[in-house]
Coordinates of C-alpha atoms in Angstrom, one line a residue:
X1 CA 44.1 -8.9 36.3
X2 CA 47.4 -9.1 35.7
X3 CA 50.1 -7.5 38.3
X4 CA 53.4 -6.0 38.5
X5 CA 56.0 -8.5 38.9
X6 CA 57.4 -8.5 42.6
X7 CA 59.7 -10.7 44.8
X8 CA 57.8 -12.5 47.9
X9 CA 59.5 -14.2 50.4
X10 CA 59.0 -16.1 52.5
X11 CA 61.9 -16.6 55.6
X12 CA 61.8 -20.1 54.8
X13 CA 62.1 -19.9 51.2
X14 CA 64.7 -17.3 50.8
X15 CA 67.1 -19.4 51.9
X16 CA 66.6 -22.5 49.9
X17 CA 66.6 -19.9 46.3
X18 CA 69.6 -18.5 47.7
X19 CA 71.1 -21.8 48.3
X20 CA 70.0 -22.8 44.6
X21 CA 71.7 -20.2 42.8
X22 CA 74.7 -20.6 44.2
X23 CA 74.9 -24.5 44.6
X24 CA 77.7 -24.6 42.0
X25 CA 80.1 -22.7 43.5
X26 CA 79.4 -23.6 47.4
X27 CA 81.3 -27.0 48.7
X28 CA 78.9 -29.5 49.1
X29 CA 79.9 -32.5 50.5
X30 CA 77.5 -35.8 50.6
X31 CA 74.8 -33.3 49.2
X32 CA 73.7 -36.0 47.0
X33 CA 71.7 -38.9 46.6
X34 CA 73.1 -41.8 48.8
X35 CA 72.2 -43.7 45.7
X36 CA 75.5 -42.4 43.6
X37 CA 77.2 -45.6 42.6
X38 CA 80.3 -43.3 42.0
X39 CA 80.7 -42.6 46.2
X40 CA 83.5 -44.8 47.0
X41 CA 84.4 -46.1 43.3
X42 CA 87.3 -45.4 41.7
X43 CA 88.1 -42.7 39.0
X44 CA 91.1 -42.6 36.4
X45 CA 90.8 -40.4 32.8
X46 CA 92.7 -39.4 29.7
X47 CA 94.8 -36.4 31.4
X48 CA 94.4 -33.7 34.3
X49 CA 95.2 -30.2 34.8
X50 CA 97.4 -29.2 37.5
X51 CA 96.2 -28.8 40.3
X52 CA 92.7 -31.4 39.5
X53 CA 92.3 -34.9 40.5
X54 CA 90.2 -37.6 38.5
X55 CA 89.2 -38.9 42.2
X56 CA 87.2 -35.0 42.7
X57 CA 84.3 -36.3 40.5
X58 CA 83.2 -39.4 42.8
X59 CA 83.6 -37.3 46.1
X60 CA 80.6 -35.3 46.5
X61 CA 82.0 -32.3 46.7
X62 CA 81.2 -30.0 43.8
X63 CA 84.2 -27.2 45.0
X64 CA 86.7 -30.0 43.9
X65 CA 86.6 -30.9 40.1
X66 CA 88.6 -32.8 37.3
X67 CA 89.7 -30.9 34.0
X68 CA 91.4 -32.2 31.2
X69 CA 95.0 -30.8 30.1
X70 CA 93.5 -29.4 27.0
X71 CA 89.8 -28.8 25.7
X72 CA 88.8 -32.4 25.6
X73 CA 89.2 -35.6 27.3
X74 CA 87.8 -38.3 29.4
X75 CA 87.3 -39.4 32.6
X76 CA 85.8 -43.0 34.3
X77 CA 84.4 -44.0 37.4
X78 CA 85.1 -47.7 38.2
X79 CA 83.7 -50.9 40.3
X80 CA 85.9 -53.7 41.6
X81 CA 83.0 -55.8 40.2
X82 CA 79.9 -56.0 37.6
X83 CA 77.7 -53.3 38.4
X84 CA 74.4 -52.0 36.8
X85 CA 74.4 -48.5 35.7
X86 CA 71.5 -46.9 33.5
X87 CA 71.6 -43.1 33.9
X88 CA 74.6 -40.7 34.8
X89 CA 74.8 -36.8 36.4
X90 CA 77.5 -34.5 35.1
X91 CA 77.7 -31.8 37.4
X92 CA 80.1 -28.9 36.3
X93 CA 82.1 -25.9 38.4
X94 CA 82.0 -22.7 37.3
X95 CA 84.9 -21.1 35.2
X96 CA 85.7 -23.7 32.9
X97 CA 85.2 -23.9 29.3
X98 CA 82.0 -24.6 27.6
X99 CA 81.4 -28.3 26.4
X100 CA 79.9 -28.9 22.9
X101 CA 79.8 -32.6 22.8
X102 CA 80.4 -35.3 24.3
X103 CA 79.2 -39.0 24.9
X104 CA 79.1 -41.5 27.9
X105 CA 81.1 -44.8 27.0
X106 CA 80.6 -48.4 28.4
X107 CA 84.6 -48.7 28.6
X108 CA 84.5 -52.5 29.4
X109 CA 83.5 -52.5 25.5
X110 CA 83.9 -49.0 24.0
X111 CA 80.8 -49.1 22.9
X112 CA 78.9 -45.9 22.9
X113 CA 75.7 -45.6 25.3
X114 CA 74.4 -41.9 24.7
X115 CA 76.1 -39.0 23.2
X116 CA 74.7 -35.2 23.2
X117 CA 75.6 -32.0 22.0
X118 CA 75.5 -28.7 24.3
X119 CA 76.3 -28.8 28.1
X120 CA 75.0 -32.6 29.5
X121 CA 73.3 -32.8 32.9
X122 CA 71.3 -35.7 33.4
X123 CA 71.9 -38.5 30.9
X124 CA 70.0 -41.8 30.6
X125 CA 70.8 -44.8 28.5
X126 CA 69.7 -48.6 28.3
X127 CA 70.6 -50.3 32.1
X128 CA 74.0 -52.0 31.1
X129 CA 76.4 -53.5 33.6
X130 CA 79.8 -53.2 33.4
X131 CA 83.0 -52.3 35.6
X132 CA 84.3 -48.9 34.1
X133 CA 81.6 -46.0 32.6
X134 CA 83.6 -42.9 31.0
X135 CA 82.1 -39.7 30.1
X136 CA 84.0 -38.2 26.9
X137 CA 84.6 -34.6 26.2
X138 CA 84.7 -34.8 22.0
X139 CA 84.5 -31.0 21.7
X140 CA 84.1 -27.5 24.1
X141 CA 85.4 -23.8 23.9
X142 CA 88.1 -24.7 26.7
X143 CA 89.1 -27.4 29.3
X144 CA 86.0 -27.7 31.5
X145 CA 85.6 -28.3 35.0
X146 CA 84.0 -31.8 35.8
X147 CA 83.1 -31.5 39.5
X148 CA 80.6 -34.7 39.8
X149 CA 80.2 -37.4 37.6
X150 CA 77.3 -39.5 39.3
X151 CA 75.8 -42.4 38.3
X152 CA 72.7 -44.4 39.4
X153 CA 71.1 -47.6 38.7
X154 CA 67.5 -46.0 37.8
X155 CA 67.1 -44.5 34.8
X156 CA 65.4 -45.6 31.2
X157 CA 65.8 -45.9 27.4
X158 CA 68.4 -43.9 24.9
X159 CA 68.3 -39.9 24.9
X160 CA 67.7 -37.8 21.8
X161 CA 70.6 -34.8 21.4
X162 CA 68.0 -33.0 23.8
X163 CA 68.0 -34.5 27.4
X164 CA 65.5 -36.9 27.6
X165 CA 64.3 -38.8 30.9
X166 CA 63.1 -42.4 29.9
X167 CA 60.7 -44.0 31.7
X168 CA 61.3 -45.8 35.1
X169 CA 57.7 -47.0 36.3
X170 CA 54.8 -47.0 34.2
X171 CA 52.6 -44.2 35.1
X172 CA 49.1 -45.1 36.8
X173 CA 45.6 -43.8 36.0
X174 CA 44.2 -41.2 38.3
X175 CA 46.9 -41.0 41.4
X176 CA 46.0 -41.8 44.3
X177 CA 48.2 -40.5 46.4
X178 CA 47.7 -38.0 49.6
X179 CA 50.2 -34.9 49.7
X180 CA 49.0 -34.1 52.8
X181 CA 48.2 -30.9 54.3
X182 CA 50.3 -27.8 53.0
X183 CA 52.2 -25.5 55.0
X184 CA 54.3 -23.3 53.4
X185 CA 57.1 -24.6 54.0
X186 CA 59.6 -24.5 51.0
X187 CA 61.9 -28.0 50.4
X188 CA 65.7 -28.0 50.6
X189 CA 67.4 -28.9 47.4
X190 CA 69.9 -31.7 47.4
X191 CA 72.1 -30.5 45.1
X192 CA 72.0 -28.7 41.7
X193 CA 71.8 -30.2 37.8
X194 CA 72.6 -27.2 35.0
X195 CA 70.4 -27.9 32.2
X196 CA 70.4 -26.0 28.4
X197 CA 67.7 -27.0 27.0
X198 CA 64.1 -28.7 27.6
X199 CA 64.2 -32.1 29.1
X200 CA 61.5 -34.5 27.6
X201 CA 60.0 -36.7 29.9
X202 CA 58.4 -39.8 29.2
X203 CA 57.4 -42.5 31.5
X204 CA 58.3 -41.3 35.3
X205 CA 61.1 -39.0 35.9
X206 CA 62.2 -38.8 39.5
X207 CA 64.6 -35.6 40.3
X208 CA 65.6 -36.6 43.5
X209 CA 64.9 -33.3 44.8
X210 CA 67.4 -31.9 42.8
X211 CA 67.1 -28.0 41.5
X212 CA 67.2 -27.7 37.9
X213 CA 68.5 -24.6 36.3
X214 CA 68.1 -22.6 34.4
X215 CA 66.7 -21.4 31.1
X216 CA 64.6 -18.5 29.9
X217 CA 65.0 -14.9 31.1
X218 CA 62.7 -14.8 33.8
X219 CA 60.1 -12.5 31.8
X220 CA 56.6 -13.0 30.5
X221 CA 57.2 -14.2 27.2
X222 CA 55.4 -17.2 25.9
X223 CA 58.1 -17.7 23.4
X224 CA 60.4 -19.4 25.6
X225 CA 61.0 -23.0 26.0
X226 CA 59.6 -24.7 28.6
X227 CA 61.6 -26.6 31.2
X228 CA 60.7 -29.5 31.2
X229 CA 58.0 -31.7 28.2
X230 CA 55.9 -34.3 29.3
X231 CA 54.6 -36.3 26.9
X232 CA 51.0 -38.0 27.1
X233 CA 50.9 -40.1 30.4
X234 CA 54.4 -39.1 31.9
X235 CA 55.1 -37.9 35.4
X236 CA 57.4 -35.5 36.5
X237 CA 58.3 -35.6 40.2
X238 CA 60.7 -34.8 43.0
X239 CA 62.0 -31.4 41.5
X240 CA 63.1 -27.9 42.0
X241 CA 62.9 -25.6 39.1
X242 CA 65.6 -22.8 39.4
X243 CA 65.3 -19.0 38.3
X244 CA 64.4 -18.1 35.4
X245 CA 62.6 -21.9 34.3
X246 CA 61.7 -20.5 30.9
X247 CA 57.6 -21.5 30.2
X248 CA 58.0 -23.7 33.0
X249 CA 56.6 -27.3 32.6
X250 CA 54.1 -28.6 29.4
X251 CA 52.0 -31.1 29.6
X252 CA 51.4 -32.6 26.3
X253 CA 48.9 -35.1 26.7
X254 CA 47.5 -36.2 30.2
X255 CA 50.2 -36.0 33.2
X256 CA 51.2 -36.3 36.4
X257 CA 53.3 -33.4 38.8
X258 CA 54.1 -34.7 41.7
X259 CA 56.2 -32.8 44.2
X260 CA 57.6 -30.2 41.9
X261 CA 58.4 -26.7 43.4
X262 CA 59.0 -23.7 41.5
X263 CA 61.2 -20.8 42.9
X264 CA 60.1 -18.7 40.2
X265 CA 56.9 -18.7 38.3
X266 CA 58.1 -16.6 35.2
X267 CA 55.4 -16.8 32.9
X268 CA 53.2 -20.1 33.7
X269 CA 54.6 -23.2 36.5
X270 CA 52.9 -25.9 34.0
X271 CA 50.9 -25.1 30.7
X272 CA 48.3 -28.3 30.1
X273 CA 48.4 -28.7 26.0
X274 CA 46.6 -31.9 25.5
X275 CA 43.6 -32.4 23.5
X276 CA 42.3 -35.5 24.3
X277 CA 40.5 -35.6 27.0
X278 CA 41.4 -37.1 30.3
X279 CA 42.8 -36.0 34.0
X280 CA 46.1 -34.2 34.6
X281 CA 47.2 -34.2 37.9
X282 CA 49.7 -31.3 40.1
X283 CA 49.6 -33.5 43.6
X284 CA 51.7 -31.8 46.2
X285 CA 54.4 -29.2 45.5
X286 CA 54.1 -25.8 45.1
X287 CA 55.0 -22.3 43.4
X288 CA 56.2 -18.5 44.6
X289 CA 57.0 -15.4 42.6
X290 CA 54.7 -14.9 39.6
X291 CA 52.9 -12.1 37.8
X292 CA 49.5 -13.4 37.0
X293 CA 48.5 -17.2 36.6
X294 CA 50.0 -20.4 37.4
X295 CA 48.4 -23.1 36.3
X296 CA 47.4 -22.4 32.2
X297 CA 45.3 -24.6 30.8
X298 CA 45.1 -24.7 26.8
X299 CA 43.4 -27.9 26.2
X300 CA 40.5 -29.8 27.4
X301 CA 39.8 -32.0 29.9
X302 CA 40.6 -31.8 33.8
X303 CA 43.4 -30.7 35.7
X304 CA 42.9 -31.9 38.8
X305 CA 44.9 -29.9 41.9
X306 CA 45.6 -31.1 45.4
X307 CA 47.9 -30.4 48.0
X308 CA 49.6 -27.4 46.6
X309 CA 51.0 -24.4 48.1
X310 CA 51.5 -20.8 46.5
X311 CA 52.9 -17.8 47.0
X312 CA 52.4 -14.3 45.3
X313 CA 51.2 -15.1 42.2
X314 CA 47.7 -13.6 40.1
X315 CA 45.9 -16.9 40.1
X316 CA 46.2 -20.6 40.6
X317 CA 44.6 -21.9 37.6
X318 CA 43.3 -20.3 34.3
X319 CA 41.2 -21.6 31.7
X320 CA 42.6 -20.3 28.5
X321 CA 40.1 -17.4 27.3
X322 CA 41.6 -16.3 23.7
X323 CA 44.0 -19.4 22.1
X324 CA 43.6 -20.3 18.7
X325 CA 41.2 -23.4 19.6
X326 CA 37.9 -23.4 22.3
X327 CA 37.5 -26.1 24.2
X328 CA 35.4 -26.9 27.4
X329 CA 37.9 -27.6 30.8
X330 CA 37.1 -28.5 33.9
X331 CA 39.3 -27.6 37.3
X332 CA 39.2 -29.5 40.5
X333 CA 41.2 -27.4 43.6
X334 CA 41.0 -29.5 46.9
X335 CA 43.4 -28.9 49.8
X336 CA 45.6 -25.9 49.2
X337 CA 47.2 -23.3 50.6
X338 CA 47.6 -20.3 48.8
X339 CA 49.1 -16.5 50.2
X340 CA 49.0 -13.3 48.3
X341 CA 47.1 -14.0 45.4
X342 CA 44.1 -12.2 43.5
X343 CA 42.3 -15.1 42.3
X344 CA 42.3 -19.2 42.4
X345 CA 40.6 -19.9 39.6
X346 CA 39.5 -18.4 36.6
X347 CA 37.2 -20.1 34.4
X348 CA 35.1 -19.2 30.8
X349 CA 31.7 -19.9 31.8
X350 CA 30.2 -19.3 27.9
X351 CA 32.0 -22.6 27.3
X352 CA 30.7 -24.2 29.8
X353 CA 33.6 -24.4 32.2
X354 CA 33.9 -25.8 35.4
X355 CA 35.7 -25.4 38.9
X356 CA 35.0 -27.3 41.7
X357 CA 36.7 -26.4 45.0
X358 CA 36.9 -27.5 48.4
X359 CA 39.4 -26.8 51.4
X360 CA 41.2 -23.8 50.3
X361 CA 43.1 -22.0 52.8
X362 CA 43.8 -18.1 51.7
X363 CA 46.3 -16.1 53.5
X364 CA 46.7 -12.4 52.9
X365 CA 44.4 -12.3 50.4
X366 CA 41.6 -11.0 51.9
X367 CA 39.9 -9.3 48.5
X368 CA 40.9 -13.0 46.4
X369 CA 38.3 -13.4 44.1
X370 CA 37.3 -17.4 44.4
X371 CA 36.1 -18.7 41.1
X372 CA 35.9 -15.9 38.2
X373 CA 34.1 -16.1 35.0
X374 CA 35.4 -14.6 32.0
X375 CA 33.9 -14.6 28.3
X376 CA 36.0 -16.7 26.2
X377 CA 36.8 -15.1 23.1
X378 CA 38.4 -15.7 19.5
X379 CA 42.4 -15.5 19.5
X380 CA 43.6 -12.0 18.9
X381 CA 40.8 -10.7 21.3
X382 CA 40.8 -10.5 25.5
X383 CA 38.3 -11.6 27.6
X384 CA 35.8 -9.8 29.5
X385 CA 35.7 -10.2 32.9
X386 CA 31.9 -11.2 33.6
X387 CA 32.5 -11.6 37.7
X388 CA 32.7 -14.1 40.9
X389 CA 30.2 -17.2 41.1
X390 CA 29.2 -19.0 43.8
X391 CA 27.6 -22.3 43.9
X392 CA 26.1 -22.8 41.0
X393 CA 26.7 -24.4 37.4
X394 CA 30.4 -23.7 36.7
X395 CA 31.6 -22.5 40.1
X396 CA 31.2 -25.4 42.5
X397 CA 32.1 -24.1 45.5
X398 CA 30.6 -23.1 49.0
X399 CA 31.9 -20.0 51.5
X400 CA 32.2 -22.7 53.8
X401 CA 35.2 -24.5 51.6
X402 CA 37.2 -21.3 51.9
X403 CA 39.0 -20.0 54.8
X404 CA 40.5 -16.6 55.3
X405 CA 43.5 -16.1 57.3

């Protein structure tokens, strides 16, 4: 069931895309977190081009920025006292050279806290205090354009060469939490945070709702990277994935999306990998612009959705009905929203799949089938649709948990 790929919008939602993928070249003063420690500290470096200003990169404004007289260099945001830092943003302006590497140095000591290769975003390192933090340019194609260095308090431990968010809280076991009642109404962004690669995620990583962008090409292809790797117990919350997000988010293990919105499905929104058992959990959030499902689940256990809205798009959730290993899943919908779409959940009853689902809201949609069943089959094979169920032992659901709009 698969559908040509087409752009929905929503008036709401056009312009907070819009405003994503253009975010590094608009002026966008106090767009940040009021959280920065580098608002109102001050800034010196190694050198500056003409017409730049170490002082652009603690201002909040991402149309002013700071570039080094020649490919690399540093700059440093300072306090006038100790002051605990244990993550940094580098935000960069378009039209400056490419950076290659580059570490973040405790300059009280000149010890180094991270280093990375490829274009940084956001950085996390062990919670240090100190008086003067500098960001180091060691190699890039040309001088590039620093326009925000930010730095924050929260963060967690060292980060591998890939971008790696450490854990803040610990994660807890079967989220509580109440998203509330969806509307279809699409989040601003608070700013933008370029990214090159996948960010692994353990613990809780909070993206402030931030947009992060972009890898992939915006196709069908399961061969790209995902966006963003959770490992076993993590939680990803408070984001905006940009256009193209690549494969979108993996779950690894059991996991937690809370509050994540995805301007662009591509080929899955979150792909659930683990195979031992266990609850994930998408609370809240919500996804627009895709081609067939959303939700892909390749392992076993639950995935448990609630609160979610989405728009244009095949199907909320799929049980996976050809990969290499078979395994029973289970789906629990409650409390959605969902416009334009053929199907919220398709399961493989011959495995003895389940979907249970209550409160779902459809919106132009008025031929969506509810809860398919589909013949699982051996990899290199495609299912067989077998049709729609209706209250009975692998579609849990009633008419009277659906509502047509």
């Amino acid at each position: 069931m698969k559908r040509p790929v087409v752009v929905r919008w929503i008036a709401v939602g056009a312009t907070a895309a819009a405003s994503a993928a253009i975010a590094l070249a608009m002026p966008s003063v106090q767009a940040f977190a009021a959280d920065n420690l580098s608002l109102g500290a001050g800034a010196d470096g190694s050198s500056k081009a003409s017409g730049t200003s170490y002082g652009n990169v603690r201002d909040g404004d991402t149309a002013t920025y700071w570039s080094p007289a020649s490919a690399t260099g540093y700059v440093s945001v300072k306090w006038s006292s100790a002051t605990t830092v244990s993550s940094a943003t580098i935000r960069q302006a378009s039209g400056g050279g490419s950076i290659s590497a580059w570490r973040v140095l405790n300059a009280d000591t000149g010890a180094s806290l991270a280093s990375g290769s490829g274009s940084p975003s956001t950085i996390t390192f062990s919670s240090t205090s100190l008086k003067k933090l500098t960001f180091e340019i060691t190699s890039a194609s040309a001088a590039p354009r620093i326009s925000e260095f930010e730095t924050y308090a929260s963060g967690g431990s060292n980060p591998t060469s890939s971008p790696t968010a450490g854990p803040t809280t610990s994660p807890t076991t079967g989220p509580t939490s109440n998203p509330g009642t969806p509307t279809g109404a699409w989040p601003s962004s608070a700013g933008t945070v370029s990214i090159s690669g996948t960010v692994n995620v353990s613990g809780t990583f909070d993206g402030g709702m931030k947009t992060y962008c972009c890898i992939g090409d915006g196709s069908q292809s399961e061969s790209q990277d995902p966006m963003f790797k959770i490992a076993n117990g993590g939680t990803l919350q408070n984001v905006i994935l940009g256009s193209p997000a690549g494969d979108g988010v993996h779950c690894e293990g059991t996991c937690t999306i809370r509050n994540v919105w995805w301007n662009d499905i591509g080929e899955d929104a979150a792909t659930f990998k683990g195979t031992g058992g266990g609850t994930s959990y998408v609370i809240g959030g919500g996804a627009r612009n895709g081609s067939d499902k959303t939700f892909q689940h390749n392992g076993n256990g639950t995935v448990n959705i609630s609160g979610f809205y989405l728009s244009g798009s095949g199907k909320l959730y799929r049980g996976c009905g050809n990969c290499t290993n078979s395994y029973q899943r289970h789906v629990k919908i409650d409390n959605v929203l969902l416009n334009d779409i053929d199907m919220v959940a398709g399961i493989n009853s011959n495995w003895g799949d389940t979907a249970t689902i209550t409160r779902v809201t459809l919106t132009n949609a008025s031929s969506a089938t509810v809860c398919g069943k589909y013949q699982g089959v051996a990899k290199g094979s495609e299912p067989k649709y077998l049709g729609e169920g209706w209250n009975d032992a692998n579609c849990k659901v009633t008419q009277s948990d659906i509502t047509r709009r």
